[in-house]
PDB file of C-alpha atoms in Angstrom:
ATOM      1  CA  MET A   1      -3.003 -12.227   1.305  1.00  0.00           C
ATOM      2  CA  ALA A   2      -2.007 -11.480   4.860  1.00  0.00           C
ATOM      3  CA  VAL A   3       1.341  -9.981   5.569  1.00  0.00           C
ATOM      4  CA  SER A   4       3.506 -12.240   7.763  1.00  0.00           C
ATOM      5  CA  LYS A   5       4.796 -10.938  11.112  1.00  0.00           C
ATOM      6  CA  GLU A   6       8.341 -10.970   9.907  1.00  0.00           C
ATOM      7  CA  ARG A   7       7.614  -8.996   6.745  1.00  0.00           C
ATOM      8  CA  LYS A   8       5.455  -6.531   8.655  1.00  0.00           C
ATOM      9  CA  ALA A   9       8.264  -5.876  11.165  1.00  0.00           C
ATOM     10  CA  GLN A  10      10.712  -5.492   8.266  1.00  0.00           C
ATOM     11  CA  LEU A  11       8.481  -2.906   6.596  1.00  0.00           C
ATOM     12  CA  ILE A  12       7.964  -1.017   9.815  1.00  0.00           C
ATOM     13  CA  ALA A  13      11.737  -0.914  10.404  1.00  0.00           C
ATOM     14  CA  GLN A  14      12.261   0.293   6.883  1.00  0.00           C
ATOM     15  CA  TYR A  15       9.652   3.031   6.569  1.00  0.00           C
ATOM     16  CA  GLY A  16       8.920   3.915  10.223  1.00  0.00           C
ATOM     17  CA  LYS A  17      10.644   6.334  12.511  1.00  0.00           C
ATOM     18  CA  ASP A  18      11.476   3.543  14.948  1.00  0.00           C
ATOM     19  CA  ALA A  19      10.581  -0.126  15.541  1.00  0.00           C
ATOM     20  CA  ASN A  20       7.264   0.790  17.189  1.00  0.00           C
ATOM     21  CA  ASP A  21       6.053   3.203  14.554  1.00  0.00           C
ATOM     22  CA  SER A  22       3.259   1.324  12.867  1.00  0.00           C
ATOM     23  CA  GLY A  23       0.862   4.211  12.473  1.00  0.00           C
ATOM     24  CA  SER A  24       2.665   6.736  10.341  1.00  0.00           C
ATOM     25  CA  ALA A  25       1.310   7.325   6.869  1.00  0.00           C
ATOM     26  CA  ALA A  26       4.465   5.968   5.169  1.00  0.00           C
ATOM     27  CA  VAL A  27       4.243   2.668   7.117  1.00  0.00           C
ATOM     28  CA  GLN A  28       0.555   2.312   6.462  1.00  0.00           C
ATOM     29  CA  VAL A  29       1.164   2.796   2.662  1.00  0.00           C
ATOM     30  CA  ALA A  30       3.935   0.233   2.713  1.00  0.00           C
ATOM     31  CA  LEU A  31       1.780  -2.320   4.487  1.00  0.00           C
ATOM     32  CA  LEU A  32      -1.188  -1.683   2.183  1.00  0.00           C
ATOM     33  CA  THR A  33       1.100  -2.034  -0.814  1.00  0.00           C
ATOM     34  CA  GLU A  34       2.201  -5.429   0.458  1.00  0.00           C
ATOM     35  CA  ARG A  35      -1.391  -6.527   0.947  1.00  0.00           C
ATOM     36  CA  ILE A  36      -2.400  -5.169  -2.483  1.00  0.00           C
ATOM     37  CA  LYS A  37       0.366  -7.167  -4.169  1.00  0.00           C
ATOM     38  CA  GLY A  38      -0.859 -10.390  -2.579  1.00  0.00           C
ATOM     39  CA  LEU A  39      -4.469  -9.795  -3.365  1.00  0.00           C
ATOM     40  CA  THR A  40      -3.566  -8.885  -6.977  1.00  0.00           C
ATOM     41  CA  GLU A  41      -1.976 -12.219  -7.536  1.00  0.00           C
ATOM     42  CA  HIS A  42      -5.052 -13.952  -5.942  1.00  0.00           C
ATOM     43  CA  VAL A  43      -7.449 -12.052  -8.213  1.00  0.00           C
ATOM     44  CA  LYS A  44      -5.367 -12.887 -11.263  1.00  0.00           C
ATOM     45  CA  GLU A  45      -5.726 -16.657 -10.474  1.00  0.00           C
ATOM     46  CA  HIS A  46      -9.346 -16.550  -9.334  1.00  0.00           C
ATOM     47  CA  LYS A  47     -11.063 -14.235 -11.853  1.00  0.00           C
ATOM     48  CA  HIS A  48     -14.568 -14.729 -10.497  1.00  0.00           C
ATOM     49  CA  ASP A  49     -13.733 -13.828  -6.851  1.00  0.00           C
ATOM     50  CA  PHE A  50     -15.617 -10.615  -6.809  1.00  0.00           C
ATOM     51  CA  HIS A  51     -15.661 -10.201  -3.038  1.00  0.00           C
ATOM     52  CA  THR A  52     -11.855 -10.167  -2.994  1.00  0.00           C
ATOM     53  CA  ARG A  53     -11.837  -7.763  -5.961  1.00  0.00           C
ATOM     54  CA  ARG A  54     -14.002  -5.334  -3.994  1.00  0.00           C
ATOM     55  CA  GLY A  55     -11.724  -5.539  -0.978  1.00  0.00           C
ATOM     56  CA  LEU A  56      -8.694  -4.946  -3.237  1.00  0.00           C
ATOM     57  CA  LEU A  57     -10.288  -1.859  -4.691  1.00  0.00           C
ATOM     58  CA  MET A  58     -11.094  -0.527  -1.214  1.00  0.00           C
ATOM     59  CA  LEU A  59      -7.468  -1.047  -0.182  1.00  0.00           C
ATOM     60  CA  VAL A  60      -6.236   0.756  -3.303  1.00  0.00           C
ATOM     61  CA  GLY A  61      -8.578   3.709  -2.481  1.00  0.00           C
ATOM     62  CA  LYS A  62      -7.294   3.820   1.124  1.00  0.00           C
ATOM     63  CA  ARG A  63      -3.672   3.813  -0.102  1.00  0.00           C
ATOM     64  CA  ARG A  64      -4.484   6.554  -2.584  1.00  0.00           C
ATOM     65  CA  ASN A  65      -5.933   8.735   0.176  1.00  0.00           C
ATOM     66  CA  LEU A  66      -2.899   8.259   2.372  1.00  0.00           C
ATOM     67  CA  LEU A  67      -0.569   8.990  -0.582  1.00  0.00           C
ATOM     68  CA  GLY A  68      -2.510  12.227  -1.211  1.00  0.00           C
ATOM     69  CA  TYR A  69      -1.945  13.196   2.383  1.00  0.00           C
ATOM     70  CA  ILE A  70       1.774  12.503   2.214  1.00  0.00           C
ATOM     71  CA  LYS A  71       2.017  14.404  -1.049  1.00  0.00           C
ATOM     72  CA  ARG A  72       0.371  17.485   0.532  1.00  0.00           C
ATOM     73  CA  GLN A  73       2.604  17.372   3.611  1.00  0.00           C
ATOM     74  CA  ASP A  74       6.002  16.662   2.080  1.00  0.00           C
ATOM     75  CA  ILE A  75       6.419  16.235  -1.685  1.00  0.00           C
ATOM     76  CA  GLU A  76      10.012  14.915  -1.382  1.00  0.00           C
ATOM     77  CA  ALA A  77       9.033  12.191   1.097  1.00  0.00           C
ATOM     78  CA  TYR A  78       6.179  11.265  -1.234  1.00  0.00           C
ATOM     79  CA  ARG A  79       8.475  10.970  -4.261  1.00  0.00           C
ATOM     80  CA  SER A  80      11.019   8.829  -2.345  1.00  0.00           C
ATOM     81  CA  LEU A  81       8.243   6.590  -0.947  1.00  0.00           C
ATOM     82  CA  ILE A  82       6.596   5.817  -4.397  1.00  0.00           C
ATOM     83  CA  LYS A  83      10.046   5.288  -5.875  1.00  0.00           C
ATOM     84  CA  SER A  84      11.005   2.771  -3.216  1.00  0.00           C
ATOM     85  CA  LEU A  85       7.628   0.937  -3.315  1.00  0.00           C
ATOM     86  CA  GLY A  86       7.385   1.009  -7.137  1.00  0.00           C
ATOM     87  CA  ILE A  87       4.065   2.845  -7.251  1.00  0.00           C
ATOM     88  CA  ARG A  88       3.131   5.018 -10.243  1.00  0.00           C
ATOM     89  CA  ASP A  89       2.539   8.757  -9.589  1.00  0.00           C
ATOM     90  CA  ASN A  90      -1.088   9.488 -10.431  1.00  0.00           C
ATOM     91  CA  ILE A  91      -2.261  11.321  -7.310  1.00  0.00           C
ATOM     92  CA  GLN A  92      -3.787  14.681  -8.209  1.00  0.00           C
TER      93      GLN A  92
END
């Protein structure tokens, strides 16, 4: 569900420009992907948890918008990001 402090720092170090770069689009996508993975496992176990399902869908939409922004700005950065995160390319 929530991303631990250690994992969050690890993702920021991997995808950010420096250790304090938590706001760039690539870091936001990485953090959202981590949250989405956790919520997906929760929803698989608790099939009737519709509030969490709605939150999950909102996170997926937010990640999709950020990925669209990255794709418009720099297609090569977009391709490397989705490859490293294991996300399918379906952004129009």
